Amino acid sequence: MACIMDGNRRWAARRSLPENAGHRAGQAAALDVIDAARSVGVRWLTLFAFSSENWHRPGDEVAFLMRLVQSTVRRHALALHAKGIRCRFLGASDPRIPAGLRRDIAALENLTRENRGMTLTAAFGHGGRGDLVQAAQSLIRAGIPAESVTEELFAAHLPLPDTPDVDLVIRTSGEQRISNFMLWQVAYAEWIFPPELWPDFGTEPFLQCLDAFSRRQRRFGARPRTAAHVPTGVNLA
């Protein structure tokens, strides 16, 4: 499953606080959601932390976000490892990411590489269209004939190709946009748009979204199937 963490700046504006306060509050909400997902047995969780389009934001805001992510990685690396969480970053090869942060990201990925409790992916500097372009470039470099390209082969050339298709996407703040997020993997995802701004989205709203998902019927373009029941321990992607 995946979360588009939307609403940090609006949360701060409604409280007459600087935007950075919203981002700090959003960091705390993200940690709560990670723990909640792990506690109910979610096996794959992706958090949309920073998009390829977010580089167009004011420079001081971008610099603050880079520092916030770096402090989060450094502060929580050992705790995430102790919980058996494998941590990965989608898009973090962007050269605009500060070198020190790239080193810390690599260290966290290496530290947690063998963990199998839950795979946590931070989409950081990520853009879905960019991923599709990378896959096409990889196929071309491999010299694969056009007529040999299948959906399965194309997916194998995407970044982090072992990531399963997403079952559920939660986008907070009531906004209803894809925002160039994991375009290939969300093709048949269910979407839920809770009204809470991300800093207000903690354990209880998260569990409510899982409950709503469990009552949906997933059709995948065919006849109705049974509801997407989500018991504890489910391998939700």
Coordinates of N, CA and C in Angstrom, one line a residue:
M1 N 0.8 -1.2 0.0 CA 0.0 0.0 0.0 C 0.9 1.2 0.0
A2 N 0.2 2.4 -0.2 CA 1.0 3.6 -0.4 C 0.2 4.8 0.2
C3 N 0.9 5.8 0.7 CA 0.3 7.0 1.2 C 0.9 8.2 0.4
I4 N 0.1 9.1 -0.1 CA 0.5 10.4 -0.6 C 0.3 11.4 0.6
M5 N 1.3 11.8 1.1 CA 1.3 12.6 2.4 C 1.0 14.1 2.1
D6 N -0.2 14.4 1.9 CA -0.6 15.7 1.4 C -1.2 16.6 2.6
G7 N -0.8 17.9 2.6 CA -1.4 18.8 3.5 C -0.6 19.4 4.6
N8 N 0.7 19.2 4.6 CA 1.6 19.8 5.6 C 1.5 21.3 5.7
R9 N 1.6 21.9 4.5 CA 1.7 23.4 4.5 C 0.3 24.0 4.8
R10 N -0.7 23.4 4.4 CA -2.1 23.9 4.8 C -2.3 23.7 6.3
W11 N -1.8 22.6 6.8 CA -1.9 22.4 8.3 C -1.2 23.5 9.0
A12 N -0.1 23.9 8.6 CA 0.7 25.0 9.2 C 0.0 26.4 9.0
A13 N -0.5 26.6 7.8 CA -1.2 27.9 7.5 C -2.4 28.1 8.4
R14 N -3.2 27.0 8.6 CA -4.4 27.1 9.4 C -4.1 27.4 10.9
R15 N -2.9 27.2 11.3 CA -2.5 27.5 12.6 C -1.5 28.7 12.7
S16 N -1.4 29.4 11.6 CA -0.6 30.6 11.5 C 0.9 30.3 11.9
L17 N 1.3 29.1 11.5 CA 2.7 28.6 11.8 C 3.5 28.7 10.5
P18 N 4.8 28.7 10.6 CA 5.6 28.6 9.4 C 5.4 27.3 8.7
E19 N 5.7 27.2 7.4 CA 5.5 26.0 6.7 C 6.3 24.8 7.2
N20 N 7.5 25.2 7.7 CA 8.4 24.1 8.2 C 7.8 23.4 9.4
A21 N 6.9 24.1 10.2 CA 6.3 23.4 11.3 C 5.3 22.3 10.8
G22 N 4.7 22.6 9.7 CA 3.8 21.6 9.1 C 4.6 20.3 8.6
H23 N 5.8 20.6 8.1 CA 6.6 19.5 7.6 C 7.1 18.6 8.8
R24 N 7.5 19.3 9.9 CA 7.9 18.6 11.1 C 6.7 17.8 11.7
A25 N 5.5 18.3 11.7 CA 4.4 17.6 12.2 C 4.1 16.4 11.2
G26 N 4.3 16.6 10.0 CA 4.1 15.5 9.0 C 5.1 14.4 9.2
Q27 N 6.3 14.7 9.6 CA 7.3 13.7 10.0 C 6.8 12.8 11.1
A28 N 6.2 13.4 12.1 CA 5.7 12.6 13.2 C 4.5 11.7 12.8
A29 N 3.7 12.2 11.9 CA 2.5 11.4 11.4 C 3.1 10.2 10.6
A30 N 4.1 10.5 9.8 CA 4.7 9.4 9.0 C 5.2 8.2 9.9
L31 N 5.8 8.6 11.0 CA 6.3 7.5 11.9 C 5.2 6.8 12.6
D32 N 4.1 7.5 12.9 CA 2.9 6.8 13.5 C 2.3 5.8 12.5
V33 N 2.2 6.2 11.2 CA 1.6 5.4 10.2 C 2.5 4.2 9.9
I34 N 3.8 4.3 9.9 CA 4.7 3.2 9.8 C 4.5 2.2 10.8
D35 N 4.4 2.6 12.1 CA 4.2 1.7 13.2 C 2.8 1.0 13.1
A36 N 1.8 1.8 12.7 CA 0.4 1.2 12.6 C 0.4 0.2 11.5
A37 N 1.0 0.5 10.3 CA 1.0 -0.5 9.2 C 1.7 -1.8 9.6
R38 N 2.9 -1.6 10.3 CA 3.6 -2.8 10.7 C 2.8 -3.6 11.7
S39 N 2.1 -2.9 12.6 CA 1.3 -3.7 13.7 C 0.2 -4.5 13.1
V40 N -0.4 -4.1 12.0 CA -1.5 -4.9 11.4 C -1.0 -5.8 10.3
G41 N 0.3 -5.9 10.0 CA 0.8 -6.9 9.1 C 1.0 -6.4 7.7
V42 N 1.0 -5.1 7.4 CA 1.2 -4.6 6.1 C 2.7 -5.0 5.7
R43 N 2.9 -5.6 4.6 CA 4.2 -6.1 4.2 C 5.0 -5.1 3.3
W44 N 4.2 -4.2 2.6 CA 4.9 -3.3 1.7 C 4.2 -1.9 1.9
L45 N 4.9 -0.9 2.2 CA 4.4 0.4 2.5 C 5.3 1.4 1.8
T46 N 4.7 2.3 0.9 CA 5.4 3.3 0.2 C 4.9 4.7 0.7
L47 N 5.7 5.6 1.1 CA 5.3 6.9 1.5 C 5.9 7.9 0.4
F48 N 5.0 8.7 -0.1 CA 5.4 9.7 -1.1 C 5.9 10.9 -0.4
A49 N 7.2 11.0 -0.2 CA 7.8 12.1 0.6 C 8.2 13.3 -0.1
F50 N 8.7 13.2 -1.4 CA 9.2 14.3 -2.1 C 9.1 13.9 -3.6
S51 N 8.4 14.7 -4.4 CA 8.2 14.4 -5.8 C 9.2 15.1 -6.7
S52 N 9.4 14.6 -7.9 CA 10.3 15.2 -8.8 C 9.8 16.7 -9.1
E53 N 8.5 16.9 -9.0 CA 8.0 18.3 -9.2 C 8.3 19.2 -8.0
N54 N 8.5 18.6 -6.8 CA 8.8 19.4 -5.6 C 10.1 20.2 -5.7
W55 N 11.0 19.8 -6.6 CA 12.2 20.6 -6.8 C 11.9 22.0 -7.2
H56 N 10.7 22.3 -7.7 CA 10.4 23.7 -8.1 C 9.9 24.5 -7.0
R57 N 9.8 24.0 -5.8 CA 9.4 24.8 -4.6 C 10.6 25.8 -4.3
P58 N 10.3 26.8 -3.4 CA 11.3 27.7 -3.0 C 12.5 27.0 -2.4
G59 N 13.7 27.5 -2.7 CA 15.0 26.9 -2.3 C 15.1 26.7 -0.9
D60 N 14.6 27.6 0.0 CA 14.8 27.4 1.4 C 13.9 26.3 1.9
E61 N 12.7 26.1 1.3 CA 11.8 25.0 1.7 C 12.4 23.7 1.3
V62 N 13.0 23.6 0.1 CA 13.6 22.4 -0.4 C 14.8 22.0 0.6
A63 N 15.6 23.0 0.9 CA 16.8 22.8 1.8 C 16.3 22.3 3.1
F64 N 15.2 22.9 3.6 CA 14.7 22.4 4.9 C 14.3 20.9 4.9
L65 N 13.6 20.6 3.8 CA 13.1 19.2 3.6 C 14.3 18.2 3.5
M66 N 15.3 18.6 2.8 CA 16.5 17.8 2.8 C 17.1 17.6 4.2
R67 N 17.2 18.6 5.0 CA 17.7 18.5 6.3 C 16.8 17.6 7.2
L68 N 15.5 17.8 7.0 CA 14.5 17.1 7.8 C 14.6 15.6 7.5
V69 N 14.7 15.2 6.2 CA 14.8 13.8 5.9 C 16.1 13.2 6.4
Q70 N 17.2 14.0 6.3 CA 18.5 13.5 6.8 C 18.4 13.3 8.3
S71 N 17.9 14.2 9.1 CA 17.8 14.0 10.5 C 16.9 12.8 10.9
T72 N 15.8 12.6 10.1 CA 14.9 11.5 10.3 C 15.7 10.2 10.1
V73 N 16.4 10.1 9.0 CA 17.2 8.9 8.7 C 18.2 8.6 9.8
R74 N 18.9 9.6 10.2 CA 19.9 9.4 11.2 C 19.3 9.0 12.6
R75 N 18.2 9.7 12.9 CA 17.7 9.5 14.3 C 17.0 8.1 14.4
H76 N 16.4 7.7 13.3 CA 15.5 6.5 13.4 C 16.0 5.2 12.7
A77 N 17.2 5.3 12.2 CA 17.8 4.2 11.5 C 17.8 2.9 12.3
L78 N 18.4 3.0 13.5 CA 18.5 1.9 14.4 C 17.2 1.3 14.8
A79 N 16.2 2.2 15.1 CA 14.9 1.8 15.5 C 14.2 1.0 14.4
L80 N 14.3 1.5 13.2 CA 13.7 0.8 12.1 C 14.3 -0.5 11.8
H81 N 15.6 -0.6 12.0 CA 16.3 -1.8 11.8 C 15.9 -2.8 12.9
A82 N 15.8 -2.4 14.2 CA 15.4 -3.2 15.3 C 14.0 -3.8 15.1
K83 N 13.1 -3.1 14.4 CA 11.8 -3.5 14.1 C 11.7 -4.5 12.9
G84 N 12.8 -4.7 12.3 CA 12.8 -5.7 11.1 C 12.3 -5.0 9.8
I85 N 12.4 -3.7 9.7 CA 11.9 -3.0 8.5 C 13.0 -2.9 7.5
R86 N 12.8 -3.3 6.3 CA 13.7 -3.0 5.2 C 13.4 -1.6 4.6
C87 N 14.3 -0.8 4.5 CA 14.1 0.6 4.1 C 14.7 0.8 2.7
R88 N 14.0 1.4 1.8 CA 14.4 1.7 0.4 C 14.0 3.0 0.0
F89 N 14.6 3.6 -1.0 CA 14.3 4.9 -1.5 C 14.1 4.9 -3.0
L90 N 13.0 5.4 -3.4 CA 12.7 5.4 -4.9 C 12.9 6.8 -5.4
G91 N 13.9 7.0 -6.2 CA 14.2 8.3 -6.8 C 15.4 9.0 -6.2
A92 N 16.0 8.4 -5.1 CA 17.0 9.1 -4.4 C 18.4 9.2 -5.1
S93 N 18.4 8.8 -6.4 CA 19.7 8.9 -7.1 C 19.8 10.3 -7.8
D94 N 18.8 11.1 -7.6 CA 18.8 12.4 -8.2 C 20.1 13.2 -7.7
P95 N 20.9 13.7 -8.6 CA 22.1 14.4 -8.2 C 21.9 15.7 -7.4
R96 N 20.6 16.2 -7.4 CA 20.3 17.4 -6.6 C 20.2 17.1 -5.1
I97 N 20.1 15.9 -4.8 CA 20.0 15.5 -3.4 C 21.4 15.7 -2.8
P98 N 21.6 16.4 -1.7 CA 22.9 16.6 -1.1 C 23.7 15.3 -0.9
A99 N 25.0 15.4 -1.1 CA 25.8 14.2 -1.0 C 25.7 13.6 0.3
G100 N 25.7 14.3 1.4 CA 25.6 13.8 2.7 C 24.4 13.0 3.0
L101 N 23.3 13.5 2.4 CA 22.0 12.8 2.6 C 22.0 11.5 1.8
R102 N 22.6 11.5 0.6 CA 22.7 10.3 -0.2 C 23.5 9.3 0.5
R103 N 24.6 9.7 1.2 CA 25.4 8.7 1.9 C 24.6 8.1 3.1
D104 N 23.8 8.9 3.8 CA 23.0 8.4 4.9 C 21.9 7.5 4.4
I105 N 21.3 7.8 3.2 CA 20.3 6.9 2.6 C 20.9 5.6 2.3
A106 N 22.1 5.6 1.7 CA 22.8 4.4 1.3 C 23.1 3.5 2.5
A107 N 23.5 4.2 3.6 CA 23.8 3.5 4.8 C 22.6 2.8 5.4
L108 N 21.4 3.5 5.4 CA 20.2 3.0 6.0 C 19.8 1.8 5.1
E109 N 19.8 1.9 3.8 CA 19.5 0.8 2.9 C 20.3 -0.4 3.2
N110 N 21.6 -0.2 3.3 CA 22.6 -1.3 3.6 C 22.3 -1.9 4.9
L111 N 22.1 -1.1 6.0 CA 21.8 -1.6 7.3 C 20.6 -2.5 7.4
T112 N 19.6 -2.2 6.6 CA 18.3 -2.9 6.7 C 18.1 -3.9 5.6
R113 N 19.0 -4.1 4.8 CA 18.9 -4.8 3.5 C 18.3 -6.2 3.7
E114 N 18.7 -6.9 4.8 CA 18.3 -8.3 5.0 C 17.0 -8.4 5.8
N115 N 16.5 -7.3 6.3 CA 15.2 -7.3 7.1 C 14.0 -7.8 6.2
R116 N 13.1 -8.5 6.8 CA 12.0 -9.0 6.1 C 10.7 -8.8 6.9
G117 N 10.7 -7.9 7.9 CA 9.5 -7.7 8.6 C 8.5 -6.9 7.8
M118 N 8.9 -5.8 7.2 CA 8.1 -5.0 6.3 C 9.1 -4.2 5.4
T119 N 8.7 -4.0 4.1 CA 9.5 -3.2 3.3 C 8.9 -1.8 3.2
L120 N 9.7 -0.8 3.7 CA 9.3 0.6 3.7 C 10.0 1.3 2.6
T121 N 9.3 1.9 1.6 CA 9.9 2.6 0.6 C 9.5 4.1 0.7
A122 N 10.5 5.0 0.7 CA 10.3 6.4 0.6 C 10.5 6.8 -0.8
A123 N 9.4 7.3 -1.4 CA 9.4 7.9 -2.8 C 10.0 9.3 -2.6
F124 N 11.2 9.5 -3.0 CA 12.0 10.7 -2.6 C 12.7 11.2 -3.9
G125 N 12.2 12.3 -4.4 CA 12.7 12.7 -5.7 C 12.1 11.9 -6.8
H126 N 10.9 11.3 -6.5 CA 10.3 10.4 -7.4 C 9.3 11.0 -8.4
G127 N 9.2 10.5 -9.6 CA 8.2 10.9 -10.6 C 7.8 9.6 -11.4
G128 N 6.5 9.3 -11.5 CA 6.1 8.1 -12.2 C 6.5 8.1 -13.7
R129 N 6.4 9.3 -14.3 CA 6.8 9.4 -15.7 C 8.3 9.1 -15.9
G130 N 9.0 9.6 -15.0 CA 10.5 9.4 -15.0 C 10.8 7.9 -14.9
D131 N 10.1 7.2 -14.0 CA 10.3 5.8 -13.9 C 10.0 5.1 -15.2
L132 N 9.0 5.5 -15.9 CA 8.6 4.8 -17.2 C 9.7 5.1 -18.2
V133 N 10.2 6.3 -18.2 CA 11.3 6.6 -19.2 C 12.6 5.8 -18.8
Q134 N 12.9 5.7 -17.6 CA 14.0 4.9 -17.2 C 13.9 3.4 -17.6
A135 N 12.7 2.9 -17.5 CA 12.4 1.5 -17.9 C 12.6 1.4 -19.4
A136 N 12.1 2.3 -20.2 CA 12.2 2.3 -21.7 C 13.7 2.4 -22.1
Q137 N 14.5 3.3 -21.4 CA 15.9 3.4 -21.7 C 16.6 2.1 -21.4
S138 N 16.3 1.5 -20.3 CA 16.9 0.2 -19.9 C 16.7 -0.9 -20.9
L139 N 15.5 -0.9 -21.4 CA 15.1 -1.9 -22.5 C 15.9 -1.7 -23.7
I140 N 16.1 -0.4 -24.1 CA 16.8 -0.1 -25.3 C 18.3 -0.4 -25.1
R141 N 18.8 -0.1 -24.0 CA 20.3 -0.4 -23.7 C 20.5 -1.9 -23.8
A142 N 19.5 -2.6 -23.3 CA 19.7 -4.1 -23.3 C 19.5 -4.7 -24.7
G143 N 19.1 -3.9 -25.7 CA 19.0 -4.4 -27.0 C 17.8 -5.3 -27.2
I144 N 16.8 -5.2 -26.4 CA 15.6 -6.0 -26.5 C 14.7 -5.6 -27.7
P145 N 14.4 -6.5 -28.6 CA 13.5 -6.1 -29.8 C 12.1 -5.6 -29.3
A146 N 11.6 -4.7 -30.0 CA 10.3 -4.1 -29.6 C 9.2 -5.2 -29.4
E147 N 9.2 -6.2 -30.4 CA 8.2 -7.2 -30.4 C 8.3 -8.2 -29.2
S148 N 9.5 -8.1 -28.5 CA 9.7 -9.0 -27.4 C 9.3 -8.4 -26.1
V149 N 9.0 -7.1 -26.1 CA 8.6 -6.4 -24.8 C 7.2 -6.7 -24.4
T150 N 7.1 -7.3 -23.2 CA 5.8 -7.6 -22.6 C 5.6 -6.7 -21.4
E151 N 4.4 -6.8 -20.8 CA 4.2 -6.0 -19.6 C 5.2 -6.5 -18.5
E152 N 5.3 -7.8 -18.4 CA 6.2 -8.4 -17.3 C 7.6 -7.9 -17.5
L153 N 8.1 -7.9 -18.8 CA 9.5 -7.5 -19.0 C 9.7 -6.0 -18.8
F154 N 8.7 -5.2 -19.2 CA 8.8 -3.8 -18.9 C 8.9 -3.5 -17.4
A155 N 8.0 -4.2 -16.7 CA 8.0 -4.0 -15.2 C 9.3 -4.4 -14.6
A156 N 10.0 -5.4 -15.2 CA 11.3 -5.8 -14.6 C 12.4 -4.8 -14.8
H157 N 12.1 -3.8 -15.7 CA 13.1 -2.8 -15.9 C 12.8 -1.5 -15.2
L158 N 11.7 -1.5 -14.4 CA 11.4 -0.3 -13.6 C 12.4 -0.2 -12.4
P159 N 12.6 1.0 -11.8 CA 13.3 1.1 -10.6 C 12.6 0.2 -9.5
L160 N 13.4 -0.4 -8.7 CA 12.9 -1.3 -7.6 C 11.9 -2.3 -8.2
P161 N 12.3 -3.1 -9.1 CA 11.3 -4.0 -9.9 C 10.6 -5.0 -9.1
D162 N 11.1 -5.4 -7.9 CA 10.4 -6.4 -7.1 C 9.3 -5.8 -6.3
T163 N 9.0 -4.5 -6.4 CA 7.9 -3.9 -5.7 C 6.6 -4.4 -6.4
P164 N 5.7 -4.9 -5.6 CA 4.4 -5.4 -6.2 C 3.5 -4.3 -6.5
D165 N 2.5 -4.6 -7.4 CA 1.5 -3.6 -7.7 C 0.8 -3.1 -6.4
V166 N 0.5 -1.9 -6.3 CA -0.1 -1.3 -5.1 C -1.6 -1.7 -5.0
D167 N -2.0 -2.2 -3.9 CA -3.4 -2.5 -3.6 C -4.2 -1.3 -3.2
L168 N -3.7 -0.5 -2.4 CA -4.4 0.7 -1.8 C -3.5 1.9 -1.8
V169 N -4.1 3.0 -2.2 CA -3.4 4.3 -2.1 C -4.3 5.2 -1.2
I170 N -3.7 5.8 -0.2 CA -4.3 6.8 0.6 C -3.7 8.1 0.3
R171 N -4.6 9.1 -0.1 CA -4.1 10.5 -0.2 C -4.9 11.3 0.7
T172 N -4.2 11.9 1.7 CA -4.8 12.8 2.7 C -5.1 14.1 2.1
S173 N -5.9 14.9 2.9 CA -6.3 16.3 2.7 C -7.5 16.5 1.8
G174 N -8.0 15.4 1.3 CA -9.2 15.5 0.5 C -8.9 15.7 -1.0
E175 N -7.7 16.0 -1.3 CA -7.3 16.2 -2.8 C -7.4 14.9 -3.5
Q176 N -7.8 14.9 -4.8 CA -8.0 13.7 -5.5 C -7.2 13.7 -6.8
R177 N -5.9 13.6 -6.7 CA -5.0 13.6 -7.8 C -4.0 12.5 -7.7
I178 N -3.5 12.0 -8.8 CA -2.5 11.0 -8.8 C -1.1 11.6 -8.6
S179 N -0.9 12.8 -9.1 CA 0.3 13.6 -8.9 C 1.6 12.8 -9.3
N180 N 1.5 12.1 -10.5 CA 2.7 11.5 -11.1 C 3.3 10.4 -10.2
F181 N 2.5 9.7 -9.4 CA 3.0 8.8 -8.4 C 2.9 7.4 -8.8
M182 N 4.0 6.7 -9.0 CA 4.0 5.2 -9.3 C 3.0 4.8 -10.3
L183 N 3.1 5.5 -11.5 CA 2.0 5.4 -12.5 C 1.8 3.9 -12.9
W184 N 2.8 3.1 -13.0 CA 2.7 1.8 -13.4 C 2.1 0.9 -12.3
Q185 N 2.6 1.1 -11.1 CA 2.2 0.2 -10.0 C 0.8 0.4 -9.5
V186 N 0.2 1.6 -9.7 CA -1.1 1.9 -9.2 C -2.2 1.7 -10.2
A187 N -1.9 1.0 -11.3 CA -2.9 0.9 -12.4 C -4.3 0.3 -11.9
Y188 N -4.3 -0.6 -10.9 CA -5.5 -1.2 -10.4 C -5.6 -1.0 -8.9
A189 N -5.0 0.0 -8.4 CA -5.1 0.3 -7.0 C -6.5 0.9 -6.6
E190 N -6.9 0.6 -5.4 CA -8.0 1.3 -4.8 C -7.5 2.6 -4.2
W191 N -8.3 3.6 -4.3 CA -7.9 4.9 -3.7 C -8.9 5.3 -2.6
I192 N -8.4 5.9 -1.6 CA -9.2 6.5 -0.5 C -8.6 7.9 -0.2
F193 N -9.5 8.9 -0.1 CA -9.1 10.3 0.0 C -9.7 10.8 1.4
P194 N -9.1 10.5 2.5 CA -9.6 11.0 3.8 C -9.4 12.5 3.9
P195 N -10.3 13.2 4.6 CA -10.2 14.7 4.7 C -9.1 15.2 5.5
E196 N -8.5 14.4 6.4 CA -7.5 14.9 7.3 C -6.3 15.4 6.6
L197 N -5.7 16.5 7.0 CA -4.4 16.9 6.5 C -3.4 15.9 7.1
W198 N -2.3 15.7 6.3 CA -1.4 14.6 6.7 C -0.9 14.7 8.2
P199 N -0.5 15.9 8.8 CA -0.1 15.9 10.2 C -1.2 15.4 11.2
D200 N -2.4 15.4 10.8 CA -3.5 15.0 11.6 C -3.9 13.5 11.3
F201 N -3.2 12.9 10.4 CA -3.5 11.5 10.0 C -2.6 10.6 10.7
G202 N -3.1 10.0 11.8 CA -2.4 9.1 12.6 C -2.9 7.7 12.5
T203 N -2.7 6.9 13.6 CA -3.1 5.5 13.6 C -4.6 5.3 13.4
E204 N -5.5 6.0 14.1 CA -6.9 5.8 14.0 C -7.4 6.0 12.5
P205 N -7.1 7.2 11.9 CA -7.6 7.4 10.6 C -7.0 6.3 9.6
F206 N -5.8 5.9 9.8 CA -5.2 4.9 9.0 C -5.9 3.6 9.1
L207 N -6.2 3.2 10.3 CA -7.0 1.9 10.4 C -8.4 2.0 9.8
Q208 N -9.0 3.2 9.9 CA -10.3 3.4 9.3 C -10.2 3.2 7.8
C209 N -9.1 3.7 7.2 CA -9.0 3.5 5.7 C -8.8 2.0 5.4
L210 N -8.1 1.3 6.2 CA -7.9 -0.1 6.0 C -9.3 -0.8 6.1
D211 N -10.1 -0.4 7.0 CA -11.4 -1.0 7.2 C -12.3 -0.7 6.0
A212 N -12.2 0.5 5.5 CA -13.0 0.9 4.3 C -12.6 0.0 3.1
F213 N -11.2 -0.2 3.0 CA -10.7 -1.0 1.9 C -11.2 -2.4 2.0
S214 N -11.3 -2.9 3.2 CA -11.6 -4.3 3.4 C -13.0 -4.6 2.9
R215 N -13.9 -3.6 2.8 CA -15.3 -3.8 2.4 C -15.5 -3.6 0.9
R216 N -14.5 -3.2 0.2 CA -14.6 -3.0 -1.3 C -14.5 -4.3 -2.0
Q217 N -15.2 -4.3 -3.2 CA -15.0 -5.4 -4.1 C -14.1 -5.0 -5.3
R218 N -13.1 -5.7 -5.5 CA -12.1 -5.4 -6.5 C -12.4 -6.2 -7.8
R219 N -12.6 -5.5 -8.9 CA -13.1 -6.1 -10.1 C -11.9 -6.4 -11.1
F220 N -11.0 -5.5 -11.1 CA -9.9 -5.6 -12.1 C -10.4 -5.7 -13.5
G221 N -11.5 -5.0 -13.8 CA -12.0 -5.0 -15.2 C -12.9 -6.2 -15.5
A222 N -13.1 -7.1 -14.5 CA -13.9 -8.3 -14.8 C -15.1 -8.4 -13.9
R223 N -15.6 -9.6 -13.7 CA -16.8 -9.7 -12.9 C -16.4 -9.4 -11.4
P224 N -17.4 -8.9 -10.6 CA -17.1 -8.6 -9.2 C -16.5 -9.8 -8.5
R225 N -15.5 -9.5 -7.7 CA -14.9 -10.5 -6.8 C -15.4 -10.3 -5.4
T226 N -14.9 -11.1 -4.5 CA -15.2 -10.9 -3.1 C -14.6 -9.7 -2.6
A227 N -15.1 -9.2 -1.5 CA -14.5 -8.0 -0.9 C -13.0 -8.2 -0.6
A228 N -12.3 -7.1 -0.5 CA -10.8 -7.2 -0.3 C -10.5 -7.3 1.2
H229 N -11.1 -8.3 1.8 CA -10.9 -8.4 3.3 C -9.4 -8.4 3.7
V230 N -9.2 -7.6 4.7 CA -7.8 -7.3 5.2 C -7.6 -7.8 6.6
P231 N -7.4 -9.1 6.8 CA -7.2 -9.5 8.2 C -5.8 -9.1 8.7
T232 N -5.5 -9.2 10.0 CA -4.2 -9.0 10.5 C -3.2 -10.0 9.9
G233 N -2.1 -9.5 9.5 CA -1.1 -10.4 8.9 C -1.1 -10.4 7.4
V234 N -2.0 -9.7 6.8 CA -2.2 -9.7 5.3 C -1.0 -9.2 4.6
N235 N -0.7 -9.7 3.5 CA 0.5 -9.2 2.7 C 0.0 -8.1 1.8
L236 N -0.5 -7.0 2.3 CA -1.0 -5.8 1.6 C 0.1 -5.1 0.9
A237 N 0.0 -4.8 -0.4 CA 1.0 -4.1 -1.1 C 0.6 -2.7 -1.5

